[in-house]
Coordinates of C-alpha atoms and ligand atoms in Angstrom, one line a residue:
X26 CA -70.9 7.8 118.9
X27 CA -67.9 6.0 120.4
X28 CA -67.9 7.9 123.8
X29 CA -71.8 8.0 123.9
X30 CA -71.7 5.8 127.4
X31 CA -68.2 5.5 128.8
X32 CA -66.6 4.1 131.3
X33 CA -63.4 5.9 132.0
X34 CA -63.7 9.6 131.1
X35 CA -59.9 11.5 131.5
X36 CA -58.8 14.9 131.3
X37 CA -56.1 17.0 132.5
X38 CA -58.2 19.5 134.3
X39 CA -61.0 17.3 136.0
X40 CA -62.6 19.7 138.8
X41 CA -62.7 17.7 141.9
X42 CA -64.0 18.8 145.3
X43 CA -60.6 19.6 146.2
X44 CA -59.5 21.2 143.0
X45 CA -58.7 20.9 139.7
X46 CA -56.0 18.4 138.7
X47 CA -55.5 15.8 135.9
X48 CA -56.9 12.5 136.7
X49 CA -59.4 9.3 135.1
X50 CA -63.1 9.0 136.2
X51 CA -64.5 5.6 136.4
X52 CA -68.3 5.5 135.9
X53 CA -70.2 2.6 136.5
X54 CA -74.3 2.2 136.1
X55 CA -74.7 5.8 136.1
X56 CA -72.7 6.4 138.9
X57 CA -69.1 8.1 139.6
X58 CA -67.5 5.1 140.7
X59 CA -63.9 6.5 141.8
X60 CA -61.2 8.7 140.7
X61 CA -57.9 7.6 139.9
X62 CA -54.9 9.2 138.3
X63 CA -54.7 10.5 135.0
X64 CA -54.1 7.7 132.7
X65 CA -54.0 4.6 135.3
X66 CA -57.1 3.1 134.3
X67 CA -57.6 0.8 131.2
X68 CA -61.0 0.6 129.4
X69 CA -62.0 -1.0 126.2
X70 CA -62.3 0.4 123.0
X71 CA -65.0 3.1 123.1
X72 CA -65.1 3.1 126.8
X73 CA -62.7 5.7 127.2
X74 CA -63.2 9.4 126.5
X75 CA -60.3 11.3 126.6
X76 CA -60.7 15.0 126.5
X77 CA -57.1 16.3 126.5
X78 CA -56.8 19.6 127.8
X79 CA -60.9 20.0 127.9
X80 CA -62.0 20.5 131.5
X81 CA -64.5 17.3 133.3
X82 CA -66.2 19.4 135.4
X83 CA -69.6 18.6 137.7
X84 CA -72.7 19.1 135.7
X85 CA -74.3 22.7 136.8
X86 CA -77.5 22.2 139.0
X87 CA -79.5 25.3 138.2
X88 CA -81.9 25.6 141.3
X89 CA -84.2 28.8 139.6
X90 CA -85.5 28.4 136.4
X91 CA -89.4 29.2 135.5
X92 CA -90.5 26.3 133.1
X93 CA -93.9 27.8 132.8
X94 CA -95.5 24.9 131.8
X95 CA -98.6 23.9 131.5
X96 CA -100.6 27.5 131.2
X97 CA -98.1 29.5 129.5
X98 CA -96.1 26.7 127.2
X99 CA -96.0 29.4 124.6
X100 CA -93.5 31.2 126.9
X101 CA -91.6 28.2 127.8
X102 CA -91.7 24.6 127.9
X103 CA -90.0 21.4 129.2
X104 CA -88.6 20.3 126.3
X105 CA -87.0 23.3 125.4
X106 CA -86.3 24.6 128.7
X107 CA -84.0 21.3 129.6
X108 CA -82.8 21.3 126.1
X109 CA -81.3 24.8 126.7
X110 CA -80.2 23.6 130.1
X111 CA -78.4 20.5 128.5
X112 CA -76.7 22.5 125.9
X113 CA -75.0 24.8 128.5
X114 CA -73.8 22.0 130.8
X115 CA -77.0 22.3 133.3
X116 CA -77.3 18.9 134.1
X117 CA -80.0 19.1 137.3
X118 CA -82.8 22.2 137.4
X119 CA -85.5 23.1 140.0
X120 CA -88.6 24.5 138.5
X121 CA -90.4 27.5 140.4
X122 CA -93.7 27.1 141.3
X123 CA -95.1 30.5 139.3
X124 CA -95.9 31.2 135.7
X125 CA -97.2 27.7 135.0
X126 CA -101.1 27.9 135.5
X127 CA -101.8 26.1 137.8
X128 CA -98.9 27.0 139.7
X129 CA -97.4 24.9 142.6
X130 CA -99.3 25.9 145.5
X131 CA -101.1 22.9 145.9
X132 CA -100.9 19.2 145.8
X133 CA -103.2 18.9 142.9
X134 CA -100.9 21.6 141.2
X135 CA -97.8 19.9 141.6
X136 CA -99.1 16.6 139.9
X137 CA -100.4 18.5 136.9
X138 CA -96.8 20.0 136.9
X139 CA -95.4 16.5 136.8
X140 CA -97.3 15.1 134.3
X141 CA -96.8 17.7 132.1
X142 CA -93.1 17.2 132.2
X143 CA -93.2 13.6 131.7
X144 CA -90.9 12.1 129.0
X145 CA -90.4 15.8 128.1
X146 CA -86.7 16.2 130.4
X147 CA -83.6 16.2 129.0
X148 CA -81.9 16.9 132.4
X149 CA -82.7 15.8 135.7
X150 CA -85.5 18.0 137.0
X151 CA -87.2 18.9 140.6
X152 CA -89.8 21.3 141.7
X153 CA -90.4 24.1 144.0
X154 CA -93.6 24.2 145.6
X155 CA -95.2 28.0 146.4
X156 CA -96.2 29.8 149.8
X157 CA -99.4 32.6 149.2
X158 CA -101.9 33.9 151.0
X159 CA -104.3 31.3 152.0
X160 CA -102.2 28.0 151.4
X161 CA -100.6 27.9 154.8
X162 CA -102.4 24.2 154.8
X163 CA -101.4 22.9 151.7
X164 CA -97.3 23.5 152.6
X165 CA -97.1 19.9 154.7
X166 CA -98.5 18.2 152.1
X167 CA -96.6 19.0 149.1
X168 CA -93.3 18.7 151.5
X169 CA -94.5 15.2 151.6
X170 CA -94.5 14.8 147.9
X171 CA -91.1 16.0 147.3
X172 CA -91.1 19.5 146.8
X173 CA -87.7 21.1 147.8
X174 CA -88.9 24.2 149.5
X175 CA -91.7 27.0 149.1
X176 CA -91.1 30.2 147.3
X177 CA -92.7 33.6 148.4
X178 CA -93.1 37.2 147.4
X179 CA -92.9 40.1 149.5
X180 CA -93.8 42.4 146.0
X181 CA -96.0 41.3 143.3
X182 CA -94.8 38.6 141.3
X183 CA -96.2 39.7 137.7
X184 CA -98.7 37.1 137.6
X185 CA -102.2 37.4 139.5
X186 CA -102.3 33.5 140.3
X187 CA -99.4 33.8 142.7
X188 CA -100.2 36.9 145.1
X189 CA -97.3 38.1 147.3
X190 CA -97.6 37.5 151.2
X191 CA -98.0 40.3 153.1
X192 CA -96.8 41.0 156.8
X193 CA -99.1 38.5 158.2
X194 CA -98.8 36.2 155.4
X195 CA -95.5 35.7 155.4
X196 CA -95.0 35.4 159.0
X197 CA -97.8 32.4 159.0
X198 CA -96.2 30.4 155.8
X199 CA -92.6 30.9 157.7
X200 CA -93.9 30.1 160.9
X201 CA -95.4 26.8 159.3
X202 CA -91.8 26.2 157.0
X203 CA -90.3 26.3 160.7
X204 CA -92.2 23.4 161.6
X205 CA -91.7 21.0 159.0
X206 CA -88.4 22.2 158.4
X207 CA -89.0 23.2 154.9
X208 CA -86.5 26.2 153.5
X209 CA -88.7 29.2 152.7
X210 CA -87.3 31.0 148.9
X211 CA -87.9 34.1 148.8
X212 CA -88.4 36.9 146.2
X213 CA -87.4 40.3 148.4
X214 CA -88.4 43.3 146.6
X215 CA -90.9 45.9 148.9
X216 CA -94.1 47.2 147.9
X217 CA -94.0 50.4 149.5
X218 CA -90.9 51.5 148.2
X219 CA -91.4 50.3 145.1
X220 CA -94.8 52.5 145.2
X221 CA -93.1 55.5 146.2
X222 CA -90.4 55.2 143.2
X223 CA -90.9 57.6 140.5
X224 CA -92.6 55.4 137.5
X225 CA -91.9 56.8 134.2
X226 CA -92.4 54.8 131.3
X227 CA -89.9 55.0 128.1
X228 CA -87.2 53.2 126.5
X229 CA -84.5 54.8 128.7
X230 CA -83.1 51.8 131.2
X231 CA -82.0 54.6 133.9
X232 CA -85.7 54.8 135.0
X233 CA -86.5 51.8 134.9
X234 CA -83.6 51.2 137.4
X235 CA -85.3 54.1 139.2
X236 CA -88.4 52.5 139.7
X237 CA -86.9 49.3 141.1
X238 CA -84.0 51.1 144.1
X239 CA -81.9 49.6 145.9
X240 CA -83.4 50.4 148.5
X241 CA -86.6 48.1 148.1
X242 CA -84.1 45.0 148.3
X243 CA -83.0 46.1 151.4
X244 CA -86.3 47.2 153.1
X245 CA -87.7 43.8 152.0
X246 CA -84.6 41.7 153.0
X247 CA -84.6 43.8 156.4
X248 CA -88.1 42.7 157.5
X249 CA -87.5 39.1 155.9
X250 CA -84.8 38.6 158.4
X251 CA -86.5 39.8 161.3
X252 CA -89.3 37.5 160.6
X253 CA -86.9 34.3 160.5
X254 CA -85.3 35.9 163.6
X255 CA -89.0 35.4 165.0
X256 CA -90.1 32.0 163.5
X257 CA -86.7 30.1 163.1
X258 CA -87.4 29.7 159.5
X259 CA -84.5 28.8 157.2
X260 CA -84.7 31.1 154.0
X261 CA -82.6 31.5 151.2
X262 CA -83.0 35.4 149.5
X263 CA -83.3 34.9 145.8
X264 CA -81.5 36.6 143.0
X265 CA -79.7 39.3 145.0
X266 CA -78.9 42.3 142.7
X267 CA -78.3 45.1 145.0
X268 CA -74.8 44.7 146.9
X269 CA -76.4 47.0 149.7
X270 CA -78.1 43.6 151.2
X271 CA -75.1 42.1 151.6
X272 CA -74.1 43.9 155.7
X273 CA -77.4 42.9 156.3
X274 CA -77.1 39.0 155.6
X275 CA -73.9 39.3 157.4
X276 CA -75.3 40.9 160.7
X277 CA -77.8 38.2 160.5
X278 CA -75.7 35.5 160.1
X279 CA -73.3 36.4 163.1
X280 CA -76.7 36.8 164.9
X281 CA -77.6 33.3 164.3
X282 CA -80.3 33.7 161.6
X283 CA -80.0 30.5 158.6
X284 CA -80.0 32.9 156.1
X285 CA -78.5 31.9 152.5
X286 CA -78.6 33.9 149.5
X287 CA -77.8 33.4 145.2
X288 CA -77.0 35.9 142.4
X289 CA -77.2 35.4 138.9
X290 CA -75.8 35.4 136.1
X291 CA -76.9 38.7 134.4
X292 CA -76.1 40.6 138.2
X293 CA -72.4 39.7 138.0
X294 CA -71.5 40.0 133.9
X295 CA -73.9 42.8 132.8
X296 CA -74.3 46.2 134.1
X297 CA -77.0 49.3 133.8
X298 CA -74.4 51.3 132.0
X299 CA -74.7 48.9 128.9
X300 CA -77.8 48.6 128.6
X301 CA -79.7 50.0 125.3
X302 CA -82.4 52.3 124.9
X303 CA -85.0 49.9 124.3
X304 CA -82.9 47.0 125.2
X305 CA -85.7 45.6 127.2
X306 CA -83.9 41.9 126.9
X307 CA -82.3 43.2 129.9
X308 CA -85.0 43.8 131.9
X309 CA -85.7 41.4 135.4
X310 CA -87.0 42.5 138.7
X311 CA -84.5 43.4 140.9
X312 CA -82.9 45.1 137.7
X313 CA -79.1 44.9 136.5
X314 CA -77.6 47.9 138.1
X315 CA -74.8 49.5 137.9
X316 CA -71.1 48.7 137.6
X317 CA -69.7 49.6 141.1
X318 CA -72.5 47.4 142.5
X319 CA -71.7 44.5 140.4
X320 CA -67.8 44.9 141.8
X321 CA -69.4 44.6 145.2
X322 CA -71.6 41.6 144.5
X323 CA -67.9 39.9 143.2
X324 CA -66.5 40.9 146.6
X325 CA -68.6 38.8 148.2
X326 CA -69.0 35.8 145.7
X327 CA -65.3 35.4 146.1
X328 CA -66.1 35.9 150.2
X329 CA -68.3 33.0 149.9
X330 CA -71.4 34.8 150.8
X331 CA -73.7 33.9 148.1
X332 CA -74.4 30.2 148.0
X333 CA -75.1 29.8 145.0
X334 CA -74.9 31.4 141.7
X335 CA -78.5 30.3 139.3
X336 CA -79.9 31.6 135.9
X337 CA -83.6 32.6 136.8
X338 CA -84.3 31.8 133.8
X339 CA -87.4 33.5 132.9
X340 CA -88.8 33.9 129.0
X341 CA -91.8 35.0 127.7
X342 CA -92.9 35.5 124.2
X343 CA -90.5 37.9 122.6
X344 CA -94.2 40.3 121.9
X345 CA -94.5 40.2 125.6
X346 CA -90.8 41.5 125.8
X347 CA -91.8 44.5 123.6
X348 CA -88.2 44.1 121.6
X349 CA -87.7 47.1 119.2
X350 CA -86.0 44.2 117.0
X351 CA -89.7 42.9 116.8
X352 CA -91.9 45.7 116.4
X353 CA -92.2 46.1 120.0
X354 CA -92.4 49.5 122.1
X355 CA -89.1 48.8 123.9
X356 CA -91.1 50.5 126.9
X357 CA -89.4 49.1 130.1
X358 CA -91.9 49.5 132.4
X359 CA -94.6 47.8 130.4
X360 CA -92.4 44.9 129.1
X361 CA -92.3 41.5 130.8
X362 CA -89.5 41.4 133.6
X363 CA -87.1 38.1 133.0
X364 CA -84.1 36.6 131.5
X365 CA -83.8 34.3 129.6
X366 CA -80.5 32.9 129.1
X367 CA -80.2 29.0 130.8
X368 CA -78.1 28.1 128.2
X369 CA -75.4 30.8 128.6
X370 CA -74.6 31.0 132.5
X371 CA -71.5 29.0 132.3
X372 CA -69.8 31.0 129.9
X373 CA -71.2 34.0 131.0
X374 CA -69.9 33.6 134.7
X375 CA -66.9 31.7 133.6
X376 CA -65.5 34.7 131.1
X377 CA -66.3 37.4 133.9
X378 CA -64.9 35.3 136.6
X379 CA -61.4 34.7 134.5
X380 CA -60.8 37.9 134.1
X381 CA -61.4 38.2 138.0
X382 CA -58.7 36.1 139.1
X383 CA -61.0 32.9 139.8
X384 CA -60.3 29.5 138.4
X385 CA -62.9 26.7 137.3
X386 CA -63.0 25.1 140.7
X387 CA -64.9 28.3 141.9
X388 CA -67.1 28.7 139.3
X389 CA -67.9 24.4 140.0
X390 CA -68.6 25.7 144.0
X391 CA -71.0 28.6 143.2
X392 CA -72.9 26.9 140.1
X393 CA -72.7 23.5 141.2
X394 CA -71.6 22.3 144.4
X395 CA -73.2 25.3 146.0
X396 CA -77.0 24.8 144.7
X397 CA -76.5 21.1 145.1
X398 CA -76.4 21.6 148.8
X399 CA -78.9 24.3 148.8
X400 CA -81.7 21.8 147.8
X401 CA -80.2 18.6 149.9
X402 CA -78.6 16.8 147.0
X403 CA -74.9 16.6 147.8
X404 CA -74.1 13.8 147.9
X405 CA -76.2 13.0 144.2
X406 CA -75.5 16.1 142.5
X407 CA -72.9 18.6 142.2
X408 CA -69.4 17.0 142.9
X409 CA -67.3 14.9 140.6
X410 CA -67.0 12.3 143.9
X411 CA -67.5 8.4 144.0
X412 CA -71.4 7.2 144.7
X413 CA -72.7 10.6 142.8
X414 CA -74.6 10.4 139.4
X415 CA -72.2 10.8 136.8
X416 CA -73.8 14.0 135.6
X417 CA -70.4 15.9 134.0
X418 CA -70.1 18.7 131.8
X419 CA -66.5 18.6 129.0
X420 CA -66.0 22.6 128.7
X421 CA -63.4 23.8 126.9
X422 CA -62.4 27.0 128.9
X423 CA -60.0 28.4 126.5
X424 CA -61.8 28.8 123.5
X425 CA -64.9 31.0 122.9
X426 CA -68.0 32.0 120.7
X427 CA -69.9 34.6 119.9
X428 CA -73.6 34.7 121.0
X429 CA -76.3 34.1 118.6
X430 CA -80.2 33.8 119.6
X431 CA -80.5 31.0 116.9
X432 CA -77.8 29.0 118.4
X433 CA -80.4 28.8 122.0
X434 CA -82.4 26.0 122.4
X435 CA -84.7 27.7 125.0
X436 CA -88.8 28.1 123.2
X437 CA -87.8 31.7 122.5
X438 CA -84.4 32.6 122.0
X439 CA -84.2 36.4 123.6
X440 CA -81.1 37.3 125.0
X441 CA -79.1 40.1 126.3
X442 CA -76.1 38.7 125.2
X443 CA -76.9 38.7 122.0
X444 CA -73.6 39.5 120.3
X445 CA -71.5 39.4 122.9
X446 CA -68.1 37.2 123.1
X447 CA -68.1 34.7 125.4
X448 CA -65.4 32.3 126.6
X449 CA -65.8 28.7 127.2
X450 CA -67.4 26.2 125.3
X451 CA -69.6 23.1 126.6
X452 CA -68.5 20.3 124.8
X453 CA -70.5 17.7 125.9
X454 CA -72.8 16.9 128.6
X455 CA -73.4 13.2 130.2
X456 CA -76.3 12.4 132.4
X457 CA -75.8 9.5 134.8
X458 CA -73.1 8.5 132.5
X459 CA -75.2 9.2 129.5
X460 CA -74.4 11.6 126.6
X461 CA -77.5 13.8 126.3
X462 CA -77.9 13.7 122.5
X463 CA -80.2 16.1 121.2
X464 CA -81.3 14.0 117.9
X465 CA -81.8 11.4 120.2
X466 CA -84.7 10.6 123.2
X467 CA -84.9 13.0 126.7
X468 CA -83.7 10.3 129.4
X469 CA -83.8 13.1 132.4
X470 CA -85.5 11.6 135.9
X471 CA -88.0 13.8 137.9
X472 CA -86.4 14.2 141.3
X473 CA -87.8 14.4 144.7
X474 CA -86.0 16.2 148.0
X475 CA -84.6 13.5 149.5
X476 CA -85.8 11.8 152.9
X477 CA -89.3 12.4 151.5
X478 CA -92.5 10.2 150.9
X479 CA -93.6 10.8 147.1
X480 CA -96.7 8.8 146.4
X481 CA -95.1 8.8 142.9
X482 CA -91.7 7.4 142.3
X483 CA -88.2 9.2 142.1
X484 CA -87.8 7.9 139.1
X485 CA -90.6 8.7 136.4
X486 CA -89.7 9.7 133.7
Ligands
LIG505 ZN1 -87.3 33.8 139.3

């Protein structure tokens, strides 16, 4: 393992903030030292890595994935969850506060959370804390222990542990983010529209989509914005699917609201018109939907509008999933809503966004650099730039593979890309200047937001 901790890592496409050129990286105790040009630094014998024509690119920092652990470990785990995230080049993840049991809506929660990741990480890993009904007084104190921000839901999240906020609710948990500065995450889907879609169970995807319109995206996002209009709340609108929220962030931002939003993976690469009967590996809540939207959600990626592109990665047990190729029903409505695909978001958004015109340095700003900044770690995370962790990703962007669940690391490997042909490869991934070696020993630190005053150290492992 000559290259296992190097000192100079070259390339002739390294992805720096400015763009992509050929140049050395020095690395020195876990840090990005400096840049240099390509070939002007010595190192010794088994200090130098030199990829060729493989990309160096920033490790991805993957702000939405659901761990699930403890409480529901059978779904998804530590281990294997930053394992997956390793393997694709995810180098950083944030951890949402639901699907665990407890979840992170309190103190208490958050330490069970922690312990139960201990010595577990294979990447660097942080935590969301949760805003429901009732917790109004807990949201200070976990700030104060490091969690990044506090998610809400303004439709019911799937799990009875983690109620959504309703008018009042939400205006009292953003009202109380405004004061201690906290960015409010929210899930914008609304109940009343989603009650007054036609339900119809069955293995045909066009009514699931029916059930879940467009329209509730915008109805929820509409009265989310007027609320941060009110309380001078930051919020960030999760996993945006429908392209018809998008005039609405923008008349908000030119109004003065701090309003940010992400897409995902699946939103921008997959589209209702391929989906299966039965194919309930696609299902996720907002759904996929169709192809014209997905053109409009490029439009404004490449606009800059979303600021960052995540996985929500979200498995359950495959039963759970009701997959035909398991025995299942493949009944959409029934099945449990979530993706689960960590591991495949760089290719996935890197094949879609070639063949869009877009080059590597994009695709390091929306999965990278973006959600970096999002949760306060530029500066650490997200840029190939002197003083941050060296956490860098080789990917080879010219060749490809085709998908295979048993190649996926995550506890259950479901996927809707199962089969599909995907184009770049993640060669290797270092974590502060260490490969992550999966025969080897998890080395990933627990992080807190920065400028905050953990009890428990940045650093435990
Ligand atoms: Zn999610």
């Amino acid at each position: 393992m000559p290259f296992s901790q190097p000192t100079v890592i070259r390339s002739r496409r390294v992805v720096l903030p400015d763009g992509e050129r050929p140049a050395d990286v020095l690395i020195r105790d876990g840090k990005i030292a400096g840049t240099a040009p390509h070939g002007s630094l010595t190192a010794g014998e088994g200090d130098l890595a030199d990829l060729g024509d493989t990309a160096l690119m920033p490790g991805l920092v993957d702000t939405h994935v659901h761990v699930n652990e403890p409480g529901r470990t059978e779904w998804e785990g530590f281990a294997t969850a930053t394992r997956a995230a390793a393997a694709g080049g995810v180098t950083t993840i944030v951890d949402m506060p639901l699907n665990s049991v407890p979840p992170t809506t309190t103190v208490d929660g958050l330490a069970v959370k922690r312990r139960a990741a201990e010595r577990q990480a294979w990447v660097d890993l942080g935590f969301w804390g949760g805003a429901v009904p009732g917790n109004v007084a807990d949201l200070e104190p976990l700030y104060r222990q490091g969690v990044f921000g506090f998610k809400s839901f303004l439709a019911p999240s799937g799990v009875d542990e983690f109620p959504h906020v309703e008018a009042a609710g939400l205006e009292a948990a953003l009202a109380e983010q405004a004061r201690i500065g906290a960015l409010a995450i929210i899930h914008a889907e609304d109940p009343s529209v989603l009650a007054a879609a036609p339900q119809q169970p069955g293995v045909h995807y066009r009514d699931f989509l029916a059930s879940r319109p467009a329209g509730a995206e915008a109805a929820a996002v509409t009265r989310l914005l007027d609320t941060a209009r009110r309380t001078g709340a930051r919020v960030h609108v999760l996993h945006v699917s429908s392209a018809a929220v998008l005039p609405l962030l923008r008349q908000a931002r030119e109004d003065g609201v701090r309003v940010t939003a992400e897409t995902c993976p699946h939103y921008l690469t997959l589209a209702a018109e391929q989906v299966p009967d039965g194919g309930t590996a696609f299902k996720c809540c907002p759904p996929i939907r169709d192809e014209s939207n997905r053109d409009g959600l490029w439009e404004a990626l490449a606009n800059g509008e979303f600021t960052a592109v995540v996985s929500d990665h979200s498995p359950s047990t495959p039963d759970l999933k009701l997959l035909p190729e398991y025995g299942g029903s493949g009944d959409f409505a029934a099945a449990w809503g979530g993706i689960a695909s960590l591991q495949l978001g760089l290719p996935a958004v890197w094949t879609e966004a070639r063949r869009r015109g877009h080059v590597l340095a994009d695709v390091v700003r929306w999965m990278s650099s973006g959600p970096a900044g999002l949760v306060g770690l530029t500066g650490t995370k997200g840029a190939i730039a002197a003083g941050h962790d060296a956490d860098l990703v080789a990917f080879d962007p010219d060749d490809g593979f085709a998908v295979r669940a048993s190649g996926l690391h995550h506890r259950n490997p479901v996927t809707p890309y199962a089969g599909r042909t995907l184009t770049g490869v993640v060669r290797t991934t270092w974590l502060r200047g260490r490969e992550v070696d999966l025969a080897a020993r998890p080395f990933g630190r627990q992080l807190v937001r920065p400028h905050s005053r953990p009890a428990t150290p940045s650093d435990r492992v």
